[in-house]
């Protein structure tokens, strides 16, 4: 939002007629926030940001009692290490379960898997339909997500036709790198930390 040209261009692309992001854009309220939350998301950002915003909105809807608590502004979403399980994985159900248990609420879920199922049920309907092909609970409450192929195709097509977002101007900086000169022919040991610590 700091760069007017980028903001104008992104707004035109997201809200334009036939935009592949129409449903995602519909989820975004004033200033890029999901309605009813303080979660900021630009539909043209990376998929990780979009998936994180969807699950964060679900967490705020399913467990409003966590609103404002440290560590629960957003959920933890990461790329799946094994593509067989999905594209992204939400790792927050265990943390949410422990936090709710610590609050001692009578309505607290009995297992992390219950939290995961509650998050899935609370996902914004339009966002889930547009972005997610499959959402499933695995293990001790992890949530695996596969992205809609049509959504991926639409994003790639859009970039090919219109280009990607403009990069922000970066302030030039000089960076000093202190190399500790380990001998690659020998095993490293604690002594190699000396020059790094002295340099720091």
Short mmCIF file of N, CA and C in Angstrom, two decimals, residues 66-194:
data_model
loop_
_atom_site.label_atom_id
_atom_site.label_comp_id
_atom_site.label_asym_id
_atom_site.label_seq_id
_atom_site.Cartn_x
_atom_site.Cartn_y
_atom_site.Cartn_z
N UNK A 66 -9.37 -16.31 21.30
CA UNK A 66 -7.92 -16.17 21.17
C UNK A 66 -7.52 -14.82 20.58
N UNK A 67 -8.51 -14.04 20.14
CA UNK A 67 -8.22 -12.75 19.51
C UNK A 67 -7.41 -11.87 20.46
N UNK A 68 -6.34 -11.32 19.94
CA UNK A 68 -5.50 -10.42 20.72
C UNK A 68 -4.45 -11.12 21.56
N UNK A 69 -4.51 -12.45 21.66
CA UNK A 69 -3.51 -13.16 22.46
C UNK A 69 -2.21 -13.28 21.68
N UNK A 70 -1.11 -13.19 22.42
CA UNK A 70 0.22 -13.28 21.81
C UNK A 70 0.37 -14.62 21.07
N UNK A 71 0.87 -14.55 19.84
CA UNK A 71 1.12 -15.75 19.06
C UNK A 71 -0.06 -16.22 18.24
N UNK A 72 -1.18 -15.49 18.28
CA UNK A 72 -2.36 -15.95 17.54
C UNK A 72 -2.91 -14.87 16.60
N UNK A 73 -2.04 -13.97 16.17
CA UNK A 73 -2.46 -12.99 15.16
C UNK A 73 -2.67 -13.70 13.81
N UNK A 74 -1.79 -14.65 13.52
CA UNK A 74 -1.93 -15.45 12.29
C UNK A 74 -1.64 -16.91 12.63
N UNK A 75 -2.02 -17.80 11.72
CA UNK A 75 -1.73 -19.22 11.91
C UNK A 75 -0.39 -19.54 11.26
N UNK A 76 0.13 -20.71 11.57
CA UNK A 76 1.40 -21.17 11.01
C UNK A 76 1.11 -22.07 9.81
N UNK A 77 1.40 -21.58 8.62
CA UNK A 77 1.22 -22.36 7.39
C UNK A 77 2.57 -22.46 6.69
N UNK A 78 2.91 -23.65 6.21
CA UNK A 78 4.18 -23.86 5.52
C UNK A 78 3.95 -24.77 4.32
N UNK A 79 4.92 -24.78 3.43
CA UNK A 79 4.85 -25.71 2.30
C UNK A 79 5.04 -27.13 2.81
N UNK A 80 4.31 -28.07 2.23
CA UNK A 80 4.45 -29.48 2.61
C UNK A 80 5.82 -29.98 2.17
N UNK A 81 6.50 -30.69 3.06
CA UNK A 81 7.79 -31.26 2.70
C UNK A 81 7.63 -32.43 1.74
N UNK A 82 6.47 -33.08 1.79
CA UNK A 82 6.18 -34.21 0.90
C UNK A 82 4.96 -33.85 0.06
N UNK A 83 5.16 -33.71 -1.25
CA UNK A 83 4.08 -33.29 -2.14
C UNK A 83 2.93 -34.29 -2.17
N UNK A 84 3.17 -35.53 -1.72
CA UNK A 84 2.10 -36.53 -1.71
C UNK A 84 1.00 -36.15 -0.71
N UNK A 85 1.35 -35.36 0.31
CA UNK A 85 0.38 -34.97 1.33
C UNK A 85 -0.40 -33.73 0.93
N UNK A 86 0.17 -32.91 0.07
CA UNK A 86 -0.49 -31.68 -0.35
C UNK A 86 0.51 -30.62 -0.70
N UNK A 87 0.02 -29.40 -0.92
CA UNK A 87 0.88 -28.28 -1.28
C UNK A 87 1.30 -27.47 -0.06
N UNK A 88 0.35 -27.30 0.88
CA UNK A 88 0.62 -26.53 2.09
C UNK A 88 0.09 -27.27 3.31
N UNK A 89 0.65 -26.92 4.46
CA UNK A 89 0.26 -27.58 5.71
C UNK A 89 0.07 -26.53 6.81
N UNK A 90 -1.08 -26.57 7.46
CA UNK A 90 -1.35 -25.68 8.60
C UNK A 90 -0.95 -26.42 9.88
N UNK A 91 -0.01 -25.83 10.62
CA UNK A 91 0.55 -26.51 11.79
C UNK A 91 0.01 -25.96 13.12
N UNK A 92 -1.01 -25.12 13.07
CA UNK A 92 -1.46 -24.42 14.28
C UNK A 92 -2.42 -25.17 15.20
N UNK A 93 -3.14 -26.19 14.74
CA UNK A 93 -4.13 -26.81 15.64
C UNK A 93 -3.59 -27.23 17.00
N UNK A 94 -2.37 -27.76 17.06
CA UNK A 94 -1.81 -28.19 18.35
C UNK A 94 -1.61 -26.99 19.27
N UNK A 95 -1.08 -25.90 18.75
CA UNK A 95 -0.87 -24.70 19.56
C UNK A 95 -2.18 -24.09 20.02
N UNK A 96 -3.18 -24.10 19.14
CA UNK A 96 -4.50 -23.57 19.50
C UNK A 96 -5.13 -24.44 20.59
N UNK A 97 -4.99 -25.75 20.44
CA UNK A 97 -5.54 -26.69 21.43
C UNK A 97 -4.93 -26.43 22.81
N UNK A 98 -3.60 -26.27 22.87
CA UNK A 98 -2.93 -26.04 24.16
C UNK A 98 -3.36 -24.70 24.77
N UNK A 99 -3.51 -23.68 23.91
CA UNK A 99 -3.92 -22.36 24.42
C UNK A 99 -5.33 -22.41 24.99
N UNK A 100 -6.23 -23.10 24.30
CA UNK A 100 -7.61 -23.20 24.77
C UNK A 100 -7.69 -24.02 26.05
N UNK A 101 -6.86 -25.06 26.13
CA UNK A 101 -6.84 -25.89 27.33
C UNK A 101 -6.34 -25.09 28.53
N UNK A 102 -5.35 -24.21 28.27
CA UNK A 102 -4.79 -23.39 29.34
C UNK A 102 -5.81 -22.38 29.86
N UNK A 103 -6.75 -21.96 28.99
CA UNK A 103 -7.78 -21.02 29.41
C UNK A 103 -8.82 -21.67 30.32
N UNK A 104 -8.87 -23.03 30.26
CA UNK A 104 -9.80 -23.76 31.12
C UNK A 104 -11.26 -23.59 30.75
N UNK A 105 -11.52 -23.36 29.50
CA UNK A 105 -12.92 -23.18 29.06
C UNK A 105 -13.64 -24.52 29.01
N UNK A 106 -14.89 -24.59 29.44
CA UNK A 106 -15.64 -25.85 29.38
C UNK A 106 -15.88 -26.30 27.94
N UNK A 107 -15.87 -25.34 27.02
CA UNK A 107 -16.10 -25.69 25.62
C UNK A 107 -14.82 -26.02 24.87
N UNK A 108 -13.70 -26.12 25.58
CA UNK A 108 -12.42 -26.40 24.94
C UNK A 108 -12.46 -27.76 24.24
N UNK A 109 -11.88 -27.87 23.04
CA UNK A 109 -11.90 -29.14 22.31
C UNK A 109 -11.12 -30.22 23.05
N UNK A 110 -11.51 -31.46 22.79
CA UNK A 110 -10.88 -32.58 23.49
C UNK A 110 -9.56 -33.01 22.88
N UNK A 111 -9.38 -32.75 21.58
CA UNK A 111 -8.16 -33.19 20.89
C UNK A 111 -7.74 -32.14 19.87
N UNK A 112 -6.44 -32.12 19.49
CA UNK A 112 -5.99 -31.21 18.42
C UNK A 112 -6.73 -31.46 17.10
N UNK A 113 -7.10 -32.74 16.86
CA UNK A 113 -7.84 -33.05 15.64
C UNK A 113 -9.19 -32.33 15.59
N UNK A 114 -9.80 -32.13 16.78
CA UNK A 114 -11.07 -31.40 16.85
C UNK A 114 -10.87 -29.94 16.44
N UNK A 115 -9.73 -29.39 16.85
CA UNK A 115 -9.40 -28.01 16.46
C UNK A 115 -9.23 -27.93 14.95
N UNK A 116 -8.51 -28.91 14.39
CA UNK A 116 -8.29 -28.93 12.95
C UNK A 116 -9.61 -28.99 12.19
N UNK A 117 -10.51 -29.83 12.63
CA UNK A 117 -11.82 -29.95 11.97
C UNK A 117 -12.62 -28.66 12.11
N UNK A 118 -12.49 -28.00 13.26
CA UNK A 118 -13.21 -26.73 13.47
C UNK A 118 -12.67 -25.65 12.55
N UNK A 119 -11.35 -25.63 12.34
CA UNK A 119 -10.75 -24.65 11.43
C UNK A 119 -11.22 -24.88 10.00
N UNK A 120 -11.25 -26.14 9.60
CA UNK A 120 -11.70 -26.46 8.24
C UNK A 120 -13.15 -26.02 8.04
N UNK A 121 -13.98 -26.28 9.04
CA UNK A 121 -15.40 -25.91 8.94
C UNK A 121 -15.59 -24.40 8.89
N UNK A 122 -14.64 -23.66 9.50
CA UNK A 122 -14.78 -22.20 9.57
C UNK A 122 -14.08 -21.47 8.42
N UNK A 123 -13.47 -22.21 7.50
CA UNK A 123 -12.80 -21.55 6.36
C UNK A 123 -13.81 -20.71 5.58
N UNK A 124 -13.42 -19.49 5.16
CA UNK A 124 -14.32 -18.68 4.34
C UNK A 124 -14.77 -19.47 3.10
N UNK A 125 -16.06 -19.54 2.89
CA UNK A 125 -16.62 -20.42 1.85
C UNK A 125 -16.10 -20.10 0.46
N UNK A 126 -16.12 -18.81 0.10
CA UNK A 126 -15.68 -18.44 -1.24
C UNK A 126 -14.20 -18.71 -1.43
N UNK A 127 -13.40 -18.36 -0.43
CA UNK A 127 -11.96 -18.57 -0.53
C UNK A 127 -11.60 -20.04 -0.63
N UNK A 128 -12.28 -20.87 0.18
CA UNK A 128 -12.00 -22.31 0.12
C UNK A 128 -12.38 -22.88 -1.24
N UNK A 129 -13.53 -22.47 -1.77
CA UNK A 129 -13.99 -23.00 -3.06
C UNK A 129 -13.06 -22.59 -4.19
N UNK A 130 -12.53 -21.37 -4.11
CA UNK A 130 -11.68 -20.87 -5.20
C UNK A 130 -10.26 -21.40 -5.11
N UNK A 131 -9.71 -21.47 -3.89
CA UNK A 131 -8.28 -21.76 -3.72
C UNK A 131 -8.00 -23.23 -3.45
N UNK A 132 -8.81 -23.88 -2.62
CA UNK A 132 -8.48 -25.22 -2.12
C UNK A 132 -9.19 -26.32 -2.90
N UNK A 133 -8.41 -27.30 -3.36
CA UNK A 133 -8.99 -28.47 -4.01
C UNK A 133 -9.34 -29.52 -2.96
N UNK A 134 -8.43 -29.74 -2.01
CA UNK A 134 -8.65 -30.70 -0.93
C UNK A 134 -8.11 -30.13 0.37
N UNK A 135 -8.83 -30.35 1.45
CA UNK A 135 -8.39 -29.96 2.80
C UNK A 135 -8.63 -31.15 3.70
N UNK A 136 -7.58 -31.66 4.35
CA UNK A 136 -7.74 -32.87 5.15
C UNK A 136 -6.90 -32.79 6.42
N UNK A 137 -7.35 -33.53 7.44
CA UNK A 137 -6.64 -33.58 8.72
C UNK A 137 -5.72 -34.79 8.72
N UNK A 138 -4.49 -34.60 9.20
CA UNK A 138 -3.52 -35.69 9.24
C UNK A 138 -2.82 -35.71 10.59
N UNK A 139 -2.39 -36.89 11.00
CA UNK A 139 -1.60 -37.04 12.22
C UNK A 139 -2.28 -36.47 13.45
N UNK A 140 -1.49 -35.70 14.22
CA UNK A 140 -1.97 -35.17 15.49
C UNK A 140 -2.71 -33.85 15.33
N UNK A 141 -3.22 -33.59 14.13
CA UNK A 141 -4.00 -32.38 13.93
C UNK A 141 -3.47 -31.44 12.88
N UNK A 142 -2.53 -31.89 12.08
CA UNK A 142 -2.05 -31.05 10.98
C UNK A 142 -3.12 -31.01 9.89
N UNK A 143 -3.18 -29.90 9.16
CA UNK A 143 -4.15 -29.77 8.08
C UNK A 143 -3.39 -29.65 6.76
N UNK A 144 -3.63 -30.60 5.87
CA UNK A 144 -2.99 -30.58 4.56
C UNK A 144 -3.92 -29.93 3.54
N UNK A 145 -3.35 -29.12 2.67
CA UNK A 145 -4.14 -28.39 1.67
C UNK A 145 -3.55 -28.62 0.28
N UNK A 146 -4.42 -28.99 -0.65
CA UNK A 146 -4.05 -29.05 -2.06
C UNK A 146 -4.73 -27.89 -2.77
N UNK A 147 -3.98 -27.20 -3.62
CA UNK A 147 -4.49 -26.01 -4.29
C UNK A 147 -5.23 -26.39 -5.57
N UNK A 148 -6.32 -25.66 -5.83
CA UNK A 148 -7.10 -25.89 -7.05
C UNK A 148 -6.22 -25.69 -8.28
N UNK A 149 -6.26 -26.66 -9.18
CA UNK A 149 -5.47 -26.55 -10.41
C UNK A 149 -5.94 -25.36 -11.24
N UNK A 150 -7.24 -25.11 -11.27
CA UNK A 150 -7.77 -23.98 -12.04
C UNK A 150 -7.26 -22.66 -11.49
N UNK A 151 -7.10 -22.58 -10.15
CA UNK A 151 -6.60 -21.36 -9.53
C UNK A 151 -5.14 -21.12 -9.93
N UNK A 152 -4.35 -22.18 -9.92
CA UNK A 152 -2.95 -22.08 -10.32
C UNK A 152 -2.85 -21.66 -11.79
N UNK A 153 -3.67 -22.27 -12.63
CA UNK A 153 -3.65 -21.94 -14.06
C UNK A 153 -4.03 -20.48 -14.29
N UNK A 154 -5.03 -20.01 -13.54
CA UNK A 154 -5.47 -18.62 -13.69
C UNK A 154 -4.37 -17.65 -13.29
N UNK A 155 -3.64 -17.98 -12.21
CA UNK A 155 -2.56 -17.10 -11.76
C UNK A 155 -1.44 -17.06 -12.78
N UNK A 156 -1.05 -18.23 -13.30
CA UNK A 156 0.02 -18.28 -14.29
C UNK A 156 -0.39 -17.53 -15.55
N UNK A 157 -1.61 -17.75 -16.01
CA UNK A 157 -2.12 -17.08 -17.21
C UNK A 157 -2.12 -15.56 -17.02
N UNK A 158 -2.52 -15.13 -15.83
CA UNK A 158 -2.59 -13.70 -15.54
C UNK A 158 -1.20 -13.07 -15.57
N UNK A 159 -0.21 -13.77 -15.01
CA UNK A 159 1.17 -13.25 -15.01
C UNK A 159 1.71 -13.19 -16.43
N UNK A 160 1.42 -14.23 -17.23
CA UNK A 160 1.90 -14.25 -18.61
C UNK A 160 1.28 -13.12 -19.43
N UNK A 161 0.02 -12.82 -19.17
CA UNK A 161 -0.66 -11.80 -19.95
C UNK A 161 -0.36 -10.38 -19.47
N UNK A 162 -0.23 -10.21 -18.16
CA UNK A 162 -0.13 -8.86 -17.61
C UNK A 162 1.16 -8.59 -16.85
N UNK A 163 1.99 -9.61 -16.66
CA UNK A 163 3.20 -9.42 -15.88
C UNK A 163 2.91 -9.53 -14.39
N UNK A 164 3.97 -9.64 -13.61
CA UNK A 164 3.82 -9.75 -12.17
C UNK A 164 3.78 -8.40 -11.50
N UNK A 165 3.53 -8.37 -10.19
CA UNK A 165 3.50 -7.11 -9.44
C UNK A 165 4.85 -6.39 -9.52
N UNK A 166 4.82 -5.07 -9.48
CA UNK A 166 6.05 -4.28 -9.51
C UNK A 166 6.79 -4.45 -8.19
N UNK A 167 8.09 -4.63 -8.28
CA UNK A 167 8.89 -4.76 -7.06
C UNK A 167 9.07 -3.39 -6.42
N UNK A 168 9.06 -3.35 -5.11
CA UNK A 168 9.27 -2.09 -4.40
C UNK A 168 10.73 -1.66 -4.52
N UNK A 169 10.97 -0.36 -4.55
CA UNK A 169 12.33 0.15 -4.60
C UNK A 169 13.02 -0.17 -3.28
N UNK A 170 14.20 -0.74 -3.37
CA UNK A 170 14.93 -1.12 -2.16
C UNK A 170 16.02 -0.10 -1.86
N UNK A 171 16.25 0.17 -0.59
CA UNK A 171 17.33 1.08 -0.20
C UNK A 171 18.65 0.32 -0.29
N UNK A 172 19.63 0.91 -0.99
CA UNK A 172 20.91 0.24 -1.15
C UNK A 172 21.67 0.24 0.17
N UNK A 173 22.28 -0.91 0.47
CA UNK A 173 23.02 -1.04 1.72
C UNK A 173 24.33 -1.76 1.45
N UNK A 174 25.33 -1.43 2.24
CA UNK A 174 26.58 -2.18 2.19
C UNK A 174 26.54 -3.24 3.28
N UNK A 175 26.92 -4.46 2.92
CA UNK A 175 26.86 -5.57 3.86
C UNK A 175 28.25 -6.15 4.04
N UNK A 176 28.66 -6.31 5.28
CA UNK A 176 29.95 -6.91 5.59
C UNK A 176 29.74 -8.37 5.96
N UNK A 177 30.43 -9.26 5.28
CA UNK A 177 30.34 -10.69 5.56
C UNK A 177 31.65 -11.14 6.19
N UNK A 178 31.58 -11.70 7.38
CA UNK A 178 32.77 -12.18 8.08
C UNK A 178 32.87 -13.69 7.89
N UNK A 179 33.86 -14.12 7.12
CA UNK A 179 34.03 -15.54 6.85
C UNK A 179 35.08 -16.10 7.80
N UNK A 180 34.74 -17.16 8.52
CA UNK A 180 35.61 -17.67 9.58
C UNK A 180 36.77 -18.52 9.09
N UNK A 181 36.89 -18.68 7.80
CA UNK A 181 37.99 -19.44 7.21
C UNK A 181 38.17 -20.85 7.74
N UNK A 182 37.11 -21.66 7.77
CA UNK A 182 37.32 -23.06 8.17
C UNK A 182 38.09 -23.80 7.08
N UNK A 183 38.81 -24.80 7.49
CA UNK A 183 39.55 -25.63 6.54
C UNK A 183 38.60 -26.72 6.05
N UNK A 184 38.23 -26.67 4.77
CA UNK A 184 37.25 -27.62 4.26
C UNK A 184 37.77 -29.05 4.23
N UNK A 185 39.09 -29.21 4.43
CA UNK A 185 39.66 -30.55 4.42
C UNK A 185 39.67 -31.18 5.81
N UNK A 186 39.24 -30.39 6.81
CA UNK A 186 39.25 -30.90 8.18
C UNK A 186 37.87 -30.74 8.80
N UNK A 187 37.60 -31.52 9.82
CA UNK A 187 36.33 -31.43 10.52
C UNK A 187 36.25 -30.13 11.31
N UNK A 188 35.10 -29.48 11.24
CA UNK A 188 34.93 -28.23 11.99
C UNK A 188 34.75 -28.51 13.47
N UNK A 189 35.17 -27.55 14.31
CA UNK A 189 35.02 -27.70 15.75
C UNK A 189 34.73 -26.33 16.36
N UNK A 190 34.59 -26.28 17.68
CA UNK A 190 34.17 -25.05 18.35
C UNK A 190 35.18 -23.92 18.16
N UNK A 191 36.43 -24.25 17.91
CA UNK A 191 37.45 -23.22 17.73
C UNK A 191 37.19 -22.33 16.53
N UNK A 192 36.44 -22.87 15.55
CA UNK A 192 36.14 -22.07 14.37
C UNK A 192 35.19 -20.90 14.66
N UNK A 193 34.56 -20.95 15.84
CA UNK A 193 33.65 -19.86 16.19
C UNK A 193 34.39 -18.63 16.66
N UNK A 194 35.69 -18.76 17.01
CA UNK A 194 36.41 -17.64 17.63
C UNK A 194 36.42 -16.40 16.75
#
